Every structure is written in structure tokens, then in C-alpha cells.
Amino acid sequence: MSVVQCVGTISARNFATLPMALSPCAINMSSGIRRAICEQLPQLKNIYYALEVPSKVQNSTATRPLLQWILPADVAQHENELLDSVKRQQFDTSFIEDVRVVPRNGRNAAKVEFQIQPDAFAAHLLQADSVVPKASAFQEEHVVVEYSSPNIAKPFHVGHLRSTIIGNVLANLHQHLGYRTTRLNYLGDWGTQFGLLALGVQLGSISDDRIREAPIETLYNAYVMANKAAAEDPQLAQRARELFTSLEANTDPTLSCEWQKYRQYTIDELTGMYDRLGVHFDSYEWESQYSQRDIGDVLTQLRSAGLLQREHDGREIVVVDERRVPVIKSDGSTLYLARDIAALLERQRRLQFTRMLYVVDNGQADHFNALFSTATALDASLKDKLQHVKFGRIRGMSTRQGKAVFLRDVLNEARDVMREKRFASATTKANSTLNDEHVCDILGVSAVLVNVLKQRRQRDHEFSWQQALQVNGDTGIKLQYTHCRLHNLLERFGDIELAEIKPSWQHLTEEPSDALAVLYELARFDQCVWQAKEQLEAHVLVNYLFGLCNATSRALKRLPVKQEKCPDKQSQRLLLFRAAKRTLQQGMRLLGLKPLNQM
């Protein structure tokens, strides 16, 4: 097998095809040093993000900077051929000083160490972006992410929070790396429950104005009232079924008009919630788009393919892993799975995606197994394009009074607690230019988001107000505080023209080791973003940002700018802290946070 064939094995199992050009949001190190290596090894199309910055070994020494490629196990039998190929290459000496091949040693895999030209390494990390980015090799790949997806007229509760913010981070990561990305919010607005909702509005004589003031809460209360009444009175239950039947058949224009209003009111309220969470969508779509009258052709396809089987009670089912999963009820009406199959097939035709991610909790695993199995049986091109991004539940998230129906109440609680902490703090300074309510809301939301995102996705999570709102621990408050410190420092020395300062490796090596520690953390950013995307794990990026903040805080203490008398040292430290702020800000935005300059 040739080296090129050998490397093909790597791509099939370990890495996605990697770009030979700068991704839209990548920092200059990616456009220079990594590209210099990749362009000299065109047969190793996978090496771009596989290059690692050793994190611990170099931080304690002032040796030359390295990027290393650890050979994956897949290539063990062709390792020597591959290493010999790397040895023969002539690399751009303005970036690469030397290449060292380290053979396998016991359990330690073989690796290639690229010794980087130090001033180039420092310059690419510390200079402000000035290069116009080239197109990413991922721009031809279309990733669709479906997340949040609450039901209208139901509380946007804490269970929706994890889907919303995890999905948002995954969409941000893909977009940052240059993928064409579409963000979908697929709202539940169909089914018998909407007959109960209409009944509740009628029974309560609820006006439009009242609904408009607090749509989700008002409609939810109407639904709860009707559900209770229908359970006690069969005639009311029958009336609710009739109302939905008329809505489904579109025979009651007034009811259809009211239903459209409820949807719009819900969207309006959700938009405010999403804005607080730093979340946005490219498209709002509806379960009702795939009601029975709209998906007859899909049901025909299922029957023609022999996938639908009729049960003795009149239901129609599909068989998935020996489970008999209902698709059509005995009265001929469709179930959720039927509508999801239709939605998936329609999206593939309309969006032509290369990958579709459904960010939904662990409890829906059987549903998505049935969906993917059935849809792929109808359209083989969907094979390997679909993924259920599972996550565990959040327990214990409520206000201090124990109320946990609406996420809005939880976020308001976080804002109020941050207001109390700020006013109680002896270090809080009066600032008439700050909107305290706005700042407290951003701090509260940051605390909640980071406390959730720092957990491994599939684990259940016990929410703790005490942990989330700590100032000194690994929290969203720490990220905001560090960003503010860096902003204030740079603003204080705004008269120094940093654009005219050339980064110097020599200066950095003469500083305490904290300077190089920050530099190496900055160099790991691209690597961590890629790993977070590959693992679909936000906590990888969160933990990186905590590490960056910790390294930066130590450097701020050991490398003071104001007290430093040497202008060269002062300017080099400012370059380092400017790059730290830029990278921290970029990472925070990927998490959906709104970086504050003052708090």
C-alpha cells in the first residue's frame, strides 16, 4: 500500500478532510504555520487540525516552540514509509526550522515534531488579524442543526435550555470552521392538545390582549384548565377533539386565524428569550407543515416500500430492531414519527445537507433510531448523514422559591442574584455609563450557560446556584471578569500604537514563564475548537477558556504593565494581553456569551 493509500485509512476513521486554506474565522497562525506544513504534505490531507501544541512540557521551558503530529494507530503497519516521506520534505524555513521524527517507543506512538521559527510563532499569535481569509474547504459541506424545538403554548422550561444552548454552540463551531450551516427550530404546534388549548381559551374567555401580554404563560394556563375540565367532563373532551378536527380540516376560519396568532405570539416571546441566551435561528419550522393532508405521498412511499405493516387493530407500524413502532393510528391520523419522517425527507430535498444533527435529550433515543432507520430505508443517500446528539437532564434548576415552570423565571433569578452580589461587593464602583440591569442580566445568563455547558453532554447534571454564581471558581463570571480586566488594561494604554510593535520571542523568553504559558494557551485555540466540533462537546471549549483565563490571571499578576519602566517590555506585555482578550472573546462568542467590557 502506498503512503497516499495509507493516509486514506486515517481519514476514514480518525479525521475529517481538512482545509488547505484559511477558515473564515481562524487566526493568523492557522493561515501561516499550519498551512505551511499542510501544503508541503499534500498527501496528508488530515494533518491540519491534527497538529497539536504540547501544553505542559514547553510551558516550563524556554525552548523552541513545537507543533507535533502523533501518528494514529491505523497507520502502524505503514509507519516507517510514512515517516520517511515526511523526512524527505523541504519545508518553508520562514516558518519551520527543523523536523524531527520520533519512532514508536513501547506504548508511545510515533510522532513528528515540527520545530517552529520562534519569531514567526510569536508574530502569528500576537499580531492583529490583517489577512483577508480565503474560502474554507468545508464550505461545500452543509450542516443542518435542529435544536431547542419547544411546543407552542407550553412553558419554555429548563429541559429546553440544554438543547437550545448545546445546539447553538455546535452550530457556532461549524460556522466558525467554515461549514455552510443552517439552524432550525422545529416547533410543536399540532395534535389533540391544540383542541384542548382552544377549549381553554373559550372556557376562560381569554382576550387577545391578555394573551399578547404573556403568550406562553397565558396559553399554558388555559391548556391546564381545559385538560382538567375535559378529564372530568367527557363532553368537553369530545368538544376539544372536534375543535382540533376542524383545525386539521381547515373548516373553521376563525379558529385557524386564532391558531396562527398563538404561533406568532409564541415566536415573539421566544425571540426575547433566545436573545438573552445569545441564540438565533435561520428558520422557524412547524410540525403542522407535515400534517396528514400534506404528507400523503410519504405515507404512500412507506406502503409501497413495504415498510408500513397493518396491525389487527387498524394501526400501521414500522418494525425497527424487532420493535413494532406505531406510525398511523387506528383512526387513520398520523403520529409524531410520521411527521418527522416527512420533515426529514423534505429537508433533504430542500436543503441538500451533508449532515443533519438533532440536539434532543437521551430519552428520545428510540424515536430517532426509528426515524433514521425508516427514512434511510426510503432514501439510501441519508446513510451516515444523520446523528442524534444526545444529552442528559438538568436536575435542581429552579428559583430560590422552588418554582421551576418557566426558564424565564430562572434567568430572572440569576439576574437578581447578580444584582445583589454587585451591590454588596466593596469593589463595585459607581459608573453612570453602565446599564446595571443589562450588565446583571448578561452576568446571570453567563453564569447559567457556562454552568450547564461545562458538563459532559450525556451526563445528567445537578444544577447549583452556589456553584454557578461563584466569582472565584470556574464559572461564566470568571470568563466575563477576565475579559473586563483585559479590556480595561488595554483601554488604559490606548495611546500606545500596538499595530507598530513587532512581537519578539526573545522578550517573551526573558519574562517569567507565565508569558510563554499564555502564548502556548493561545496556540491551542484552533486545536480545541476542532476537538469540540469533532466530539460535539461544548465542555472541551469551556475548559480551554478556563485554562486561558487562569494562565492570563497569573500573567497579569506576574507581568504588570503599569509598574513596568521598560517601554519594550511594556509593549510586548500589551501585545500578549491583547491577543488573550481577542481569543477569549472569540471563544466566549462561540459559547453564545456576550462579552462585557465593564461589570
Coordinates of C-alpha atoms in Angstrom, one line a residue, residues 331-556:
D331 CA -58.5 6.2 13.1
G332 CA -56.1 7.0 10.2
S333 CA -54.5 10.0 11.8
T334 CA -50.7 10.3 11.9
L335 CA -48.4 10.1 14.8
Y336 CA -45.2 12.2 15.5
L337 CA -42.9 9.7 13.8
A338 CA -44.8 10.0 10.5
R339 CA -44.4 13.8 10.6
D340 CA -40.7 13.5 11.5
I341 CA -40.1 11.2 8.6
A342 CA -41.8 13.6 6.2
A343 CA -39.9 16.5 7.6
L344 CA -36.6 14.8 7.2
L345 CA -37.2 13.7 3.6
E346 CA -38.4 17.2 2.7
R347 CA -35.4 18.9 4.3
Q348 CA -33.0 16.6 2.4
R349 CA -34.7 17.6 -0.9
R350 CA -34.8 21.3 0.0
L351 CA -31.5 21.8 1.8
Q352 CA -29.3 19.1 0.3
F353 CA -27.5 18.7 3.6
T354 CA -24.4 16.6 4.1
R355 CA -25.1 16.2 7.8
M356 CA -28.1 16.6 10.0
L357 CA -27.8 17.0 13.8
Y358 CA -30.8 16.6 16.1
V359 CA -30.0 18.0 19.5
V360 CA -32.5 16.2 21.7
D361 CA -32.3 14.6 25.1
N362 CA -31.3 10.9 25.8
G363 CA -34.9 9.9 26.3
Q364 CA -35.7 10.2 22.6
A365 CA -33.1 7.7 21.5
D366 CA -35.7 5.0 20.4
H367 CA -37.6 7.6 18.4
F368 CA -34.5 8.8 16.5
N369 CA -33.4 5.2 15.9
A370 CA -36.8 4.5 14.3
L371 CA -36.7 7.8 12.4
F372 CA -33.2 7.2 10.9
S373 CA -33.8 3.6 10.2
T374 CA -37.1 4.2 8.4
A375 CA -36.0 7.3 6.5
T376 CA -32.8 5.6 5.3
A377 CA -34.8 2.7 4.1
L378 CA -36.7 5.1 1.8
D379 CA -33.7 7.2 0.8
A380 CA -30.3 5.4 0.9
S381 CA -28.4 8.7 0.4
L382 CA -29.3 9.6 4.0
K383 CA -27.0 6.8 5.3
D384 CA -24.3 8.3 7.6
K385 CA -25.7 11.8 7.4
L386 CA -27.9 11.7 10.4
Q387 CA -27.0 12.0 14.1
H388 CA -28.9 12.2 17.3
V389 CA -26.9 14.5 19.6
K390 CA -28.0 13.2 23.0
F391 CA -27.8 15.0 26.3
G392 CA -28.7 14.3 29.9
R393 CA -31.2 16.1 32.1
I394 CA -30.7 19.1 34.4
R395 CA -31.9 18.4 37.9
G396 CA -32.5 21.0 40.6
M397 CA -32.8 24.1 38.4
S398 CA -35.4 26.3 40.0
T399 CA -35.7 29.7 41.6
R400 CA -34.9 30.0 45.3
Q401 CA -38.6 29.7 46.0
G402 CA -38.6 26.3 44.2
K403 CA -40.6 27.4 41.2
A404 CA -39.3 25.8 38.0
V405 CA -42.0 26.0 35.4
F406 CA -40.6 28.8 33.2
L407 CA -37.0 29.3 32.2
R408 CA -37.7 33.0 32.2
D409 CA -38.1 32.9 36.0
V410 CA -34.7 31.1 36.3
L411 CA -32.9 33.7 34.2
N412 CA -34.6 36.5 36.1
E413 CA -33.5 34.9 39.3
A414 CA -29.9 34.8 38.1
R415 CA -30.0 38.4 37.1
D416 CA -31.4 39.4 40.5
V417 CA -28.8 37.4 42.4
M418 CA -26.0 39.1 40.4
R419 CA -27.5 42.5 41.2
E420 CA -27.4 41.7 44.9
K421 CA -23.8 40.5 44.6
R422 CA -22.7 43.6 42.8
F423 CA -24.3 46.0 45.2
A424 CA -22.9 44.0 48.2
S425 CA -19.4 44.0 46.8
A426 CA -16.9 46.5 48.2
T427 CA -15.1 46.6 44.9
T428 CA -18.1 47.6 42.8
K429 CA -17.6 51.2 41.6
A430 CA -20.4 53.6 40.7
N431 CA -20.5 54.1 36.9
S432 CA -23.2 56.2 35.4
T433 CA -22.4 55.0 31.9
L434 CA -23.3 51.4 32.8
N435 CA -26.8 50.0 32.4
D436 CA -26.8 47.9 35.6
E437 CA -29.9 45.9 34.7
H438 CA -28.3 44.9 31.3
V439 CA -25.0 44.0 32.9
C440 CA -26.6 42.0 35.7
D441 CA -28.7 40.1 33.1
I442 CA -25.7 39.2 31.0
L443 CA -23.7 38.1 34.1
G444 CA -26.6 36.0 35.3
V445 CA -27.2 34.3 31.9
S446 CA -23.4 33.8 31.5
A447 CA -23.4 32.0 34.9
V448 CA -26.3 29.7 34.0
L449 CA -25.0 28.9 30.5
V450 CA -21.4 28.1 31.5
N451 CA -22.6 26.0 34.5
V452 CA -24.6 23.8 32.0
L453 CA -22.1 23.8 29.1
K454 CA -19.1 22.8 31.2
Q455 CA -20.7 19.4 32.0
R456 CA -20.2 16.5 29.7
R457 CA -23.1 16.4 27.3
Q458 CA -24.6 13.0 28.0
R459 CA -24.4 13.2 31.8
D460 CA -27.3 14.2 33.9
H461 CA -26.5 17.4 35.7
E462 CA -27.4 18.7 39.2
F463 CA -27.7 22.5 38.9
S464 CA -26.3 24.5 41.9
W465 CA -26.9 28.2 42.3
Q466 CA -23.9 28.4 44.7
Q467 CA -21.5 26.9 42.1
A468 CA -23.0 28.8 39.1
L469 CA -22.7 32.2 40.7
Q470 CA -19.2 31.9 42.2
V471 CA -16.8 34.7 41.3
N472 CA -13.6 32.8 42.0
G473 CA -14.4 29.3 40.6
D474 CA -14.6 28.0 37.1
T475 CA -17.8 29.9 36.1
G476 CA -19.2 32.2 33.5
I477 CA -18.5 35.1 35.9
K478 CA -14.8 34.3 35.7
L479 CA -14.8 34.5 31.9
Q480 CA -16.6 37.8 32.0
Y481 CA -14.3 39.2 34.8
T482 CA -11.1 38.2 32.9
H483 CA -12.4 39.8 29.7
C484 CA -13.2 43.0 31.6
R485 CA -9.8 43.1 33.2
L486 CA -8.1 42.8 29.8
H487 CA -10.3 45.4 28.2
N488 CA -9.7 47.9 31.0
L489 CA -5.9 47.3 30.8
L490 CA -5.8 47.8 27.1
E491 CA -8.0 50.9 27.2
R492 CA -5.7 52.4 29.9
F493 CA -2.8 52.2 27.5
G494 CA -4.7 53.0 24.4
D495 CA -2.2 55.7 23.4
I496 CA 0.4 53.0 22.6
E497 CA 0.2 52.1 18.9
L498 CA 0.4 48.3 19.2
A499 CA 0.0 47.9 15.4
E500 CA 3.5 49.3 15.1
I501 CA 5.0 46.9 17.7
K502 CA 6.7 43.8 16.3
P503 CA 6.3 40.7 18.6
S504 CA 9.6 39.4 20.0
W505 CA 10.2 35.8 21.1
Q506 CA 13.4 37.0 22.8
H507 CA 11.5 39.4 25.0
L508 CA 9.0 36.6 25.9
T509 CA 11.7 34.2 26.9
E510 CA 13.3 36.8 29.2
E511 CA 10.0 37.2 31.1
P512 CA 8.7 35.0 33.9
S513 CA 7.4 31.7 32.5
D514 CA 3.8 33.0 32.7
A515 CA 4.4 34.8 29.4
L516 CA 5.1 31.7 27.4
A517 CA 2.3 29.8 29.3
V518 CA -0.2 32.3 27.9
L519 CA 1.4 32.1 24.4
Y520 CA 1.1 28.4 24.3
E521 CA -2.6 28.5 25.5
L522 CA -3.3 30.9 22.6
A523 CA -1.7 28.5 20.2
R524 CA -4.0 25.7 21.3
F525 CA -7.2 27.6 20.4
D526 CA -7.7 26.1 16.9
Q527 CA -6.9 22.6 18.1
C528 CA -9.6 22.9 20.9
V529 CA -12.2 24.3 18.6
W530 CA -11.7 21.4 16.2
Q531 CA -11.9 18.9 19.1
A532 CA -15.1 20.4 20.4
K533 CA -16.6 20.1 17.0
E534 CA -15.4 16.6 16.4
Q535 CA -16.7 15.4 19.8
L536 CA -19.8 17.6 19.6
E537 CA -18.9 18.6 23.2
A538 CA -19.1 22.2 24.3
H539 CA -17.2 21.4 27.5
V540 CA -13.9 21.0 25.5
L541 CA -14.1 24.7 24.6
V542 CA -15.3 25.8 28.1
N543 CA -12.4 24.0 29.8
Y544 CA -10.0 25.6 27.3
L545 CA -11.3 29.0 28.1
F546 CA -10.9 28.4 31.9
G547 CA -7.3 27.4 31.2
L548 CA -6.7 30.5 29.2
C549 CA -8.3 32.7 32.0
N550 CA -6.1 31.0 34.6
A551 CA -2.9 31.5 32.6
T552 CA -3.9 35.1 31.9
S553 CA -4.7 35.9 35.5
R554 CA -1.3 34.5 36.6
A555 CA 0.4 36.6 33.9
L556 CA -1.4 39.8 34.8

